[in-house]
Amino acid sequence: MKRILFTLALPMGLALMAFNQTGCQPAAEPVANTNTPAVARETPPDTAAIEREILRIENDWPRVLKEKDVVAVGKVEADDLISVPPDGSLTTKAQDIKDIGEGNLTADSWEIAELKVTVLGADAAVASGRTIIKGGKYKAANGKVMNISGQYRFVDTFARRNGEWKLVAAAAVPVMNPVAEASPTPTPKASPATAATPAPRTTPAATKPAPATKAPPPPPAATP
């Protein structure tokens, strides 16, 4: 009987010894995770390249108008374009293509001045400037021809979509008191210097000096 109890107690004692050796040891410290993903740094936009592209688009409008280049209009203007012309109405990309293609919008001279581009980010930019139109006409849907000559301030908003810059919003207002371009002031020519009046010549004396008068002779000596 004692042998049986000893046989049963032996495994239990060994188990307790193993527990005392392992269970009482301090827990191992957690291993730091070294696989933390690095924070991606945003690449700054190429401001100079964006400005060049927007300037190219804006400066090309006079040519597009003259040559009725509807392909260029369709490429530059966004399908959801919001455009406010000087009369306060709303126009669409389809209307712009129709007006330019049918020659409803014409001008003898279409000049863009004071053009400036402000880059808002890698995919957004704003262009502003002044348009000077001479001999401009617009034929409305009712057949009425309106004179649109004058000066206008405009603001165009561009967004890059699928790698291409698109005009997504545009607005223009008339300049009520345009400043006339200063004409060069002619420089007055200097008047030729007046010739100095020659000094008058000395006039010779009209009468010659009279000869000196001789002294009278002394009186005669007294007679003794």
mmCIF file of N, CA, C and O in Angstrom, residues 80-157:
data_model
loop_
_atom_site.group_PDB
_atom_site.id
_atom_site.type_symbol
_atom_site.label_atom_id
_atom_site.label_comp_id
_atom_site.label_asym_id
_atom_site.label_seq_id
_atom_site.Cartn_x
_atom_site.Cartn_y
_atom_site.Cartn_z
ATOM 1 N N ASP A 80 -18.724 69.206 -66.916
ATOM 2 C CA ASP A 80 -19.579 69.820 -65.910
ATOM 3 C C ASP A 80 -19.198 71.283 -65.659
ATOM 4 O O ASP A 80 -19.377 71.802 -64.552
ATOM 5 N N LEU A 81 -18.697 71.941 -66.682
ATOM 6 C CA LEU A 81 -18.275 73.339 -66.567
ATOM 7 C C LEU A 81 -19.418 74.226 -66.089
ATOM 8 O O LEU A 81 -20.552 74.118 -66.552
ATOM 9 N N ILE A 82 -19.080 75.138 -65.172
ATOM 10 C CA ILE A 82 -20.004 76.190 -64.742
ATOM 11 C C ILE A 82 -19.412 77.513 -65.201
ATOM 12 O O ILE A 82 -18.345 77.927 -64.730
ATOM 13 N N SER A 83 -20.095 78.199 -66.131
ATOM 14 C CA SER A 83 -19.569 79.423 -66.716
ATOM 15 C C SER A 83 -20.599 80.543 -66.593
ATOM 16 O O SER A 83 -21.776 80.358 -66.924
ATOM 17 N N VAL A 84 -20.141 81.694 -66.099
ATOM 18 C CA VAL A 84 -21.010 82.861 -65.938
ATOM 19 C C VAL A 84 -20.477 83.975 -66.831
ATOM 20 O O VAL A 84 -19.458 84.594 -66.519
ATOM 21 N N PRO A 85 -21.139 84.274 -67.955
ATOM 22 C CA PRO A 85 -20.694 85.374 -68.829
ATOM 23 C C PRO A 85 -21.055 86.721 -68.221
ATOM 24 O O PRO A 85 -21.746 86.793 -67.188
ATOM 25 N N PRO A 86 -20.596 87.819 -68.840
ATOM 26 C CA PRO A 86 -20.831 89.155 -68.260
ATOM 27 C C PRO A 86 -22.296 89.519 -68.056
ATOM 28 O O PRO A 86 -22.596 90.369 -67.208
ATOM 29 N N ASP A 87 -23.230 88.899 -68.794
ATOM 30 C CA ASP A 87 -24.636 89.263 -68.615
ATOM 31 C C ASP A 87 -25.282 88.552 -67.428
ATOM 32 O O ASP A 87 -26.466 88.758 -67.140
ATOM 33 N N GLY A 88 -24.515 87.703 -66.725
ATOM 34 C CA GLY A 88 -25.042 87.055 -65.530
ATOM 35 C C GLY A 88 -25.772 85.757 -65.776
ATOM 36 O O GLY A 88 -26.255 85.132 -64.823
ATOM 37 N N SER A 89 -25.856 85.306 -67.010
ATOM 38 C CA SER A 89 -26.519 84.041 -67.301
ATOM 39 C C SER A 89 -25.561 82.878 -67.047
ATOM 40 O O SER A 89 -24.426 83.073 -66.593
ATOM 41 N N LEU A 90 -26.008 81.659 -67.340
ATOM 42 C CA LEU A 90 -25.171 80.470 -67.218
ATOM 43 C C LEU A 90 -24.999 79.829 -68.587
ATOM 44 O O LEU A 90 -25.964 79.713 -69.351
ATOM 45 N N THR A 91 -23.792 79.439 -68.898
ATOM 46 C CA THR A 91 -23.543 78.735 -70.159
ATOM 47 C C THR A 91 -22.878 77.402 -69.859
ATOM 48 O O THR A 91 -22.355 77.178 -68.764
ATOM 49 N N THR A 92 -22.901 76.532 -70.837
ATOM 50 C CA THR A 92 -22.354 75.190 -70.681
ATOM 51 C C THR A 92 -21.286 74.932 -71.735
ATOM 52 O O THR A 92 -21.096 75.732 -72.664
ATOM 53 N N LYS A 93 -20.611 73.819 -71.579
ATOM 54 C CA LYS A 93 -19.608 73.418 -72.562
ATOM 55 C C LYS A 93 -20.247 73.233 -73.930
ATOM 56 O O LYS A 93 -19.697 73.676 -74.951
ATOM 57 N N ALA A 94 -21.417 72.613 -73.979
ATOM 58 C CA ALA A 94 -22.101 72.375 -75.258
ATOM 59 C C ALA A 94 -22.434 73.698 -75.942
ATOM 60 O O ALA A 94 -22.301 73.827 -77.173
ATOM 61 N N GLN A 95 -22.859 74.702 -75.164
ATOM 62 C CA GLN A 95 -23.188 76.000 -75.749
ATOM 63 C C GLN A 95 -21.948 76.690 -76.285
ATOM 64 O O GLN A 95 -21.984 77.318 -77.359
ATOM 65 N N ASP A 96 -20.823 76.587 -75.565
ATOM 66 C CA ASP A 96 -19.575 77.196 -76.044
ATOM 67 C C ASP A 96 -19.129 76.566 -77.357
ATOM 68 O O ASP A 96 -18.698 77.271 -78.285
ATOM 69 N N ILE A 97 -19.210 75.259 -77.439
ATOM 70 C CA ILE A 97 -18.818 74.576 -78.682
ATOM 71 C C ILE A 97 -19.717 75.005 -79.836
ATOM 72 O O ILE A 97 -19.244 75.247 -80.958
ATOM 73 N N LYS A 98 -20.998 75.149 -79.589
ATOM 74 C CA LYS A 98 -21.944 75.566 -80.621
ATOM 75 C C LYS A 98 -21.664 76.994 -81.074
ATOM 76 O O LYS A 98 -21.607 77.276 -82.280
ATOM 77 N N ASP A 99 -21.461 77.912 -80.127
ATOM 78 C CA ASP A 99 -21.243 79.317 -80.477
ATOM 79 C C ASP A 99 -19.957 79.506 -81.271
ATOM 80 O O ASP A 99 -19.924 80.248 -82.266
ATOM 81 N N ILE A 100 -18.883 78.847 -80.846
ATOM 82 C CA ILE A 100 -17.607 79.006 -81.544
ATOM 83 C C ILE A 100 -17.633 78.285 -82.887
ATOM 84 O O ILE A 100 -17.138 78.804 -83.897
ATOM 85 N N GLY A 101 -18.202 77.107 -82.929
ATOM 86 C CA GLY A 101 -18.244 76.353 -84.184
ATOM 87 C C GLY A 101 -19.086 77.023 -85.250
ATOM 88 O O GLY A 101 -18.734 76.998 -86.433
ATOM 89 N N GLU A 102 -20.189 77.661 -84.849
ATOM 90 C CA GLU A 102 -21.085 78.308 -85.809
ATOM 91 C C GLU A 102 -20.722 79.770 -86.049
ATOM 92 O O GLU A 102 -21.399 80.451 -86.829
ATOM 93 N N GLY A 103 -19.685 80.255 -85.412
ATOM 94 C CA GLY A 103 -19.270 81.635 -85.632
ATOM 95 C C GLY A 103 -20.172 82.651 -84.981
ATOM 96 O O GLY A 103 -20.212 83.815 -85.414
ATOM 97 N N ASN A 104 -20.888 82.253 -83.932
ATOM 98 C CA ASN A 104 -21.760 83.205 -83.242
ATOM 99 C C ASN A 104 -20.949 84.211 -82.416
ATOM 100 O O ASN A 104 -21.453 85.290 -82.097
ATOM 101 N N LEU A 105 -19.720 83.846 -82.075
ATOM 102 C CA LEU A 105 -18.865 84.709 -81.279
ATOM 103 C C LEU A 105 -17.659 85.105 -82.120
ATOM 104 O O LEU A 105 -16.836 84.261 -82.481
ATOM 105 N N THR A 106 -17.572 86.380 -82.467
ATOM 106 C CA THR A 106 -16.494 86.866 -83.329
ATOM 107 C C THR A 106 -15.924 88.169 -82.754
ATOM 108 O O THR A 106 -16.571 88.847 -81.952
ATOM 109 N N ALA A 107 -14.730 88.504 -83.207
ATOM 110 C CA ALA A 107 -14.091 89.754 -82.773
ATOM 111 C C ALA A 107 -12.985 90.106 -83.751
ATOM 112 O O ALA A 107 -12.321 89.225 -84.303
ATOM 113 N N ASP A 108 -12.808 91.401 -83.978
ATOM 114 C CA ASP A 108 -11.676 91.858 -84.790
ATOM 115 C C ASP A 108 -10.364 91.710 -84.033
ATOM 116 O O ASP A 108 -9.321 91.430 -84.621
ATOM 117 N N SER A 109 -10.440 91.885 -82.726
ATOM 118 C CA SER A 109 -9.250 91.770 -81.880
ATOM 119 C C SER A 109 -9.671 91.250 -80.513
ATOM 120 O O SER A 109 -10.634 91.743 -79.923
ATOM 121 N N TRP A 110 -8.937 90.237 -80.030
ATOM 122 C CA TRP A 110 -9.224 89.640 -78.724
ATOM 123 C C TRP A 110 -7.889 89.530 -77.997
ATOM 124 O O TRP A 110 -7.078 88.672 -78.274
ATOM 125 N N GLU A 111 -7.667 90.429 -77.047
ATOM 126 C CA GLU A 111 -6.371 90.501 -76.360
ATOM 127 C C GLU A 111 -6.526 90.131 -74.893
ATOM 128 O O GLU A 111 -7.506 90.509 -74.251
ATOM 129 N N ILE A 112 -5.558 89.390 -74.376
ATOM 130 C CA ILE A 112 -5.546 89.002 -72.962
ATOM 131 C C ILE A 112 -4.373 89.710 -72.285
ATOM 132 O O ILE A 112 -3.236 89.615 -72.741
ATOM 133 N N ALA A 113 -4.666 90.411 -71.204
ATOM 134 C CA ALA A 113 -3.636 91.173 -70.493
ATOM 135 C C ALA A 113 -3.697 90.862 -69.001
ATOM 136 O O ALA A 113 -4.683 90.316 -68.498
ATOM 137 N N GLU A 114 -2.614 91.213 -68.315
ATOM 138 C CA GLU A 114 -2.518 91.062 -66.864
ATOM 139 C C GLU A 114 -2.840 89.639 -66.410
ATOM 140 O O GLU A 114 -3.470 89.411 -65.377
ATOM 141 N N LEU A 115 -2.415 88.658 -67.200
ATOM 142 C CA LEU A 115 -2.708 87.264 -66.891
ATOM 143 C C LEU A 115 -1.842 86.783 -65.734
ATOM 144 O O LEU A 115 -0.631 86.956 -65.740
ATOM 145 N N LYS A 116 -2.485 86.145 -64.753
ATOM 146 C CA LYS A 116 -1.785 85.640 -63.568
ATOM 147 C C LYS A 116 -2.340 84.283 -63.197
ATOM 148 O O LYS A 116 -3.556 84.058 -63.246
ATOM 149 N N VAL A 117 -1.454 83.364 -62.815
ATOM 150 C CA VAL A 117 -1.843 82.012 -62.416
ATOM 151 C C VAL A 117 -1.472 81.805 -60.953
ATOM 152 O O VAL A 117 -0.334 82.066 -60.548
ATOM 153 N N THR A 118 -2.431 81.326 -60.167
ATOM 154 C CA THR A 118 -2.200 80.983 -58.766
ATOM 155 C C THR A 118 -2.379 79.481 -58.605
ATOM 156 O O THR A 118 -3.476 78.956 -58.842
ATOM 157 N N VAL A 119 -1.310 78.789 -58.236
ATOM 158 C CA VAL A 119 -1.352 77.334 -58.070
ATOM 159 C C VAL A 119 -1.846 77.018 -56.667
ATOM 160 O O VAL A 119 -1.258 77.448 -55.671
ATOM 161 N N LEU A 120 -2.939 76.255 -56.571
ATOM 162 C CA LEU A 120 -3.526 75.893 -55.290
ATOM 163 C C LEU A 120 -3.031 74.546 -54.787
ATOM 164 O O LEU A 120 -3.171 74.240 -53.603
ATOM 165 N N GLY A 121 -2.478 73.757 -55.670
ATOM 166 C CA GLY A 121 -1.996 72.435 -55.298
ATOM 167 C C GLY A 121 -1.572 71.683 -56.549
ATOM 168 O O GLY A 121 -1.499 72.244 -57.648
ATOM 169 N N ALA A 122 -1.324 70.389 -56.384
ATOM 170 C CA ALA A 122 -0.872 69.601 -57.521
ATOM 171 C C ALA A 122 -1.950 69.451 -58.588
ATOM 172 O O ALA A 122 -1.641 69.232 -59.762
ATOM 173 N N ASP A 123 -3.227 69.613 -58.209
ATOM 174 C CA ASP A 123 -4.319 69.366 -59.149
ATOM 175 C C ASP A 123 -5.322 70.510 -59.208
ATOM 176 O O ASP A 123 -6.459 70.306 -59.651
ATOM 177 N N ALA A 124 -4.940 71.707 -58.794
ATOM 178 C CA ALA A 124 -5.872 72.829 -58.825
ATOM 179 C C ALA A 124 -5.115 74.133 -59.026
ATOM 180 O O ALA A 124 -4.030 74.326 -58.477
ATOM 181 N N ALA A 125 -5.703 75.026 -59.831
ATOM 182 C CA ALA A 125 -5.091 76.327 -60.105
ATOM 183 C C ALA A 125 -6.173 77.308 -60.533
ATOM 184 O O ALA A 125 -7.242 76.913 -61.023
ATOM 185 N N VAL A 126 -5.882 78.600 -60.335
ATOM 186 C CA VAL A 126 -6.810 79.668 -60.715
ATOM 187 C C VAL A 126 -6.066 80.664 -61.590
ATOM 188 O O VAL A 126 -4.931 81.047 -61.282
ATOM 189 N N ALA A 127 -6.708 81.076 -62.682
ATOM 190 C CA ALA A 127 -6.130 82.079 -63.585
ATOM 191 C C ALA A 127 -7.036 83.307 -63.581
ATOM 192 O O ALA A 127 -8.262 83.194 -63.575
ATOM 193 N N SER A 128 -6.425 84.486 -63.585
ATOM 194 C CA SER A 128 -7.187 85.730 -63.633
ATOM 195 C C SER A 128 -6.501 86.685 -64.587
ATOM 196 O O SER A 128 -5.298 86.584 -64.829
ATOM 197 N N GLY A 129 -7.289 87.622 -65.126
ATOM 198 C CA GLY A 129 -6.714 88.569 -66.069
ATOM 199 C C GLY A 129 -7.762 89.504 -66.622
ATOM 200 O O GLY A 129 -8.887 89.595 -66.114
ATOM 201 N N ARG A 130 -7.385 90.194 -67.669
ATOM 202 C CA ARG A 130 -8.261 91.178 -68.312
ATOM 203 C C ARG A 130 -8.331 90.891 -69.802
ATOM 204 O O ARG A 130 -7.308 90.641 -70.446
ATOM 205 N N THR A 131 -9.542 90.913 -70.349
ATOM 206 C CA THR A 131 -9.754 90.690 -71.774
ATOM 207 C C THR A 131 -10.162 91.998 -72.439
ATOM 208 O O THR A 131 -11.069 92.686 -71.955
ATOM 209 N N ILE A 132 -9.497 92.330 -73.543
ATOM 210 C CA ILE A 132 -9.804 93.543 -74.296
ATOM 211 C C ILE A 132 -10.327 93.111 -75.671
ATOM 212 O O ILE A 132 -9.601 92.519 -76.460
ATOM 213 N N ILE A 133 -11.596 93.395 -75.920
ATOM 214 C CA ILE A 133 -12.257 92.960 -77.162
ATOM 215 C C ILE A 133 -12.579 94.181 -78.010
ATOM 216 O O ILE A 133 -13.200 95.135 -77.537
ATOM 217 N N LYS A 134 -12.164 94.126 -79.258
ATOM 218 C CA LYS A 134 -12.470 95.188 -80.221
ATOM 219 C C LYS A 134 -13.233 94.582 -81.396
ATOM 220 O O LYS A 134 -12.851 93.537 -81.909
ATOM 221 N N GLY A 135 -14.306 95.264 -81.788
ATOM 222 C CA GLY A 135 -15.131 94.758 -82.886
ATOM 223 C C GLY A 135 -15.779 93.427 -82.551
ATOM 224 O O GLY A 135 -15.984 92.590 -83.438
ATOM 225 N N GLY A 136 -16.126 93.224 -81.285
ATOM 226 C CA GLY A 136 -16.701 91.947 -80.859
ATOM 227 C C GLY A 136 -18.205 91.897 -81.072
ATOM 228 O O GLY A 136 -18.913 92.874 -80.829
ATOM 229 N N LYS A 137 -18.679 90.731 -81.534
ATOM 230 C CA LYS A 137 -20.118 90.540 -81.772
ATOM 231 C C LYS A 137 -20.530 89.148 -81.298
ATOM 232 O O LYS A 137 -19.760 88.195 -81.402
ATOM 233 N N TYR A 138 -21.760 89.074 -80.787
ATOM 234 C CA TYR A 138 -22.320 87.784 -80.390
ATOM 235 C C TYR A 138 -23.731 87.657 -80.955
ATOM 236 O O TYR A 138 -24.584 88.521 -80.721
ATOM 237 N N LYS A 139 -23.952 86.577 -81.666
ATOM 238 C CA LYS A 139 -25.266 86.326 -82.268
ATOM 239 C C LYS A 139 -26.037 85.391 -81.350
ATOM 240 O O LYS A 139 -25.660 84.233 -81.150
ATOM 241 N N ALA A 140 -27.123 85.900 -80.769
ATOM 242 C CA ALA A 140 -27.926 85.122 -79.841
ATOM 243 C C ALA A 140 -28.802 84.121 -80.587
ATOM 244 O O ALA A 140 -28.890 84.127 -81.825
ATOM 245 N N ALA A 141 -29.473 83.257 -79.829
ATOM 246 C CA ALA A 141 -30.322 82.220 -80.433
ATOM 247 C C ALA A 141 -31.491 82.824 -81.186
ATOM 248 O O ALA A 141 -31.992 82.231 -82.159
ATOM 249 N N ASN A 142 -31.937 84.024 -80.788
ATOM 250 C CA ASN A 142 -33.051 84.670 -81.478
ATOM 251 C C ASN A 142 -32.619 85.445 -82.718
ATOM 252 O O ASN A 142 -33.416 86.130 -83.347
ATOM 253 N N GLY A 143 -31.318 85.361 -83.046
ATOM 254 C CA GLY A 143 -30.814 86.034 -84.234
ATOM 255 C C GLY A 143 -30.339 87.450 -83.990
ATOM 256 O O GLY A 143 -29.788 88.079 -84.895
ATOM 257 N N LYS A 144 -30.533 87.958 -82.789
ATOM 258 C CA LYS A 144 -30.111 89.309 -82.481
ATOM 259 C C LYS A 144 -28.594 89.347 -82.277
ATOM 260 O O LYS A 144 -28.027 88.505 -81.587
ATOM 261 N N VAL A 145 -27.947 90.335 -82.892
ATOM 262 C CA VAL A 145 -26.495 90.488 -82.791
ATOM 263 C C VAL A 145 -26.197 91.567 -81.763
ATOM 264 O O VAL A 145 -26.698 92.689 -81.859
ATOM 265 N N MET A 146 -25.397 91.215 -80.788
ATOM 266 C CA MET A 146 -25.048 92.151 -79.714
ATOM 267 C C MET A 146 -23.582 92.560 -79.827
ATOM 268 O O MET A 146 -22.734 91.747 -80.227
ATOM 269 N N ASN A 147 -23.335 93.802 -79.496
ATOM 270 C CA ASN A 147 -21.967 94.307 -79.474
ATOM 271 C C ASN A 147 -21.336 93.955 -78.124
ATOM 272 O O ASN A 147 -21.832 94.347 -77.071
ATOM 273 N N ILE A 148 -20.246 93.226 -78.154
ATOM 274 C CA ILE A 148 -19.589 92.818 -76.910
ATOM 275 C C ILE A 148 -18.196 93.444 -76.789
ATOM 276 O O ILE A 148 -17.362 92.972 -76.014
ATOM 277 N N SER A 149 -17.944 94.488 -77.538
ATOM 278 C CA SER A 149 -16.644 95.157 -77.445
ATOM 279 C C SER A 149 -16.492 95.788 -76.062
ATOM 280 O O SER A 149 -17.464 96.251 -75.458
ATOM 281 N N GLY A 150 -15.277 95.801 -75.573
ATOM 282 C CA GLY A 150 -15.021 96.403 -74.275
ATOM 283 C C GLY A 150 -13.939 95.638 -73.532
ATOM 284 O O GLY A 150 -13.216 94.814 -74.106
ATOM 285 N N GLN A 151 -13.835 95.912 -72.237
ATOM 286 C CA GLN A 151 -12.860 95.248 -71.390
ATOM 287 C C GLN A 151 -13.574 94.472 -70.291
ATOM 288 O O GLN A 151 -14.593 94.918 -69.763
ATOM 289 N N TYR A 152 -13.021 93.300 -69.964
ATOM 290 C CA TYR A 152 -13.643 92.418 -68.988
ATOM 291 C C TYR A 152 -12.571 91.846 -68.054
ATOM 292 O O TYR A 152 -11.458 91.553 -68.486
ATOM 293 N N ARG A 153 -12.946 91.662 -66.800
ATOM 294 C CA ARG A 153 -12.111 90.946 -65.841
ATOM 295 C C ARG A 153 -12.656 89.524 -65.735
ATOM 296 O O ARG A 153 -13.867 89.323 -65.649
ATOM 297 N N PHE A 154 -11.751 88.548 -65.701
ATOM 298 C CA PHE A 154 -12.210 87.160 -65.651
ATOM 299 C C PHE A 154 -11.423 86.373 -64.616
ATOM 300 O O PHE A 154 -10.289 86.712 -64.263
ATOM 301 N N VAL A 155 -12.059 85.310 -64.118
ATOM 302 C CA VAL A 155 -11.438 84.353 -63.203
ATOM 303 C C VAL A 155 -11.798 82.958 -63.701
ATOM 304 O O VAL A 155 -12.984 82.632 -63.839
ATOM 305 N N ASP A 156 -10.793 82.139 -63.977
ATOM 306 C CA ASP A 156 -10.987 80.766 -64.445
ATOM 307 C C ASP A 156 -10.390 79.797 -63.441
ATOM 308 O O ASP A 156 -9.253 79.982 -62.984
ATOM 309 N N THR A 157 -11.136 78.755 -63.116
ATOM 310 C CA THR A 157 -10.674 77.731 -62.182
ATOM 311 C C THR A 157 -10.404 76.433 -62.945
ATOM 312 O O THR A 157 -11.261 75.969 -63.705
#
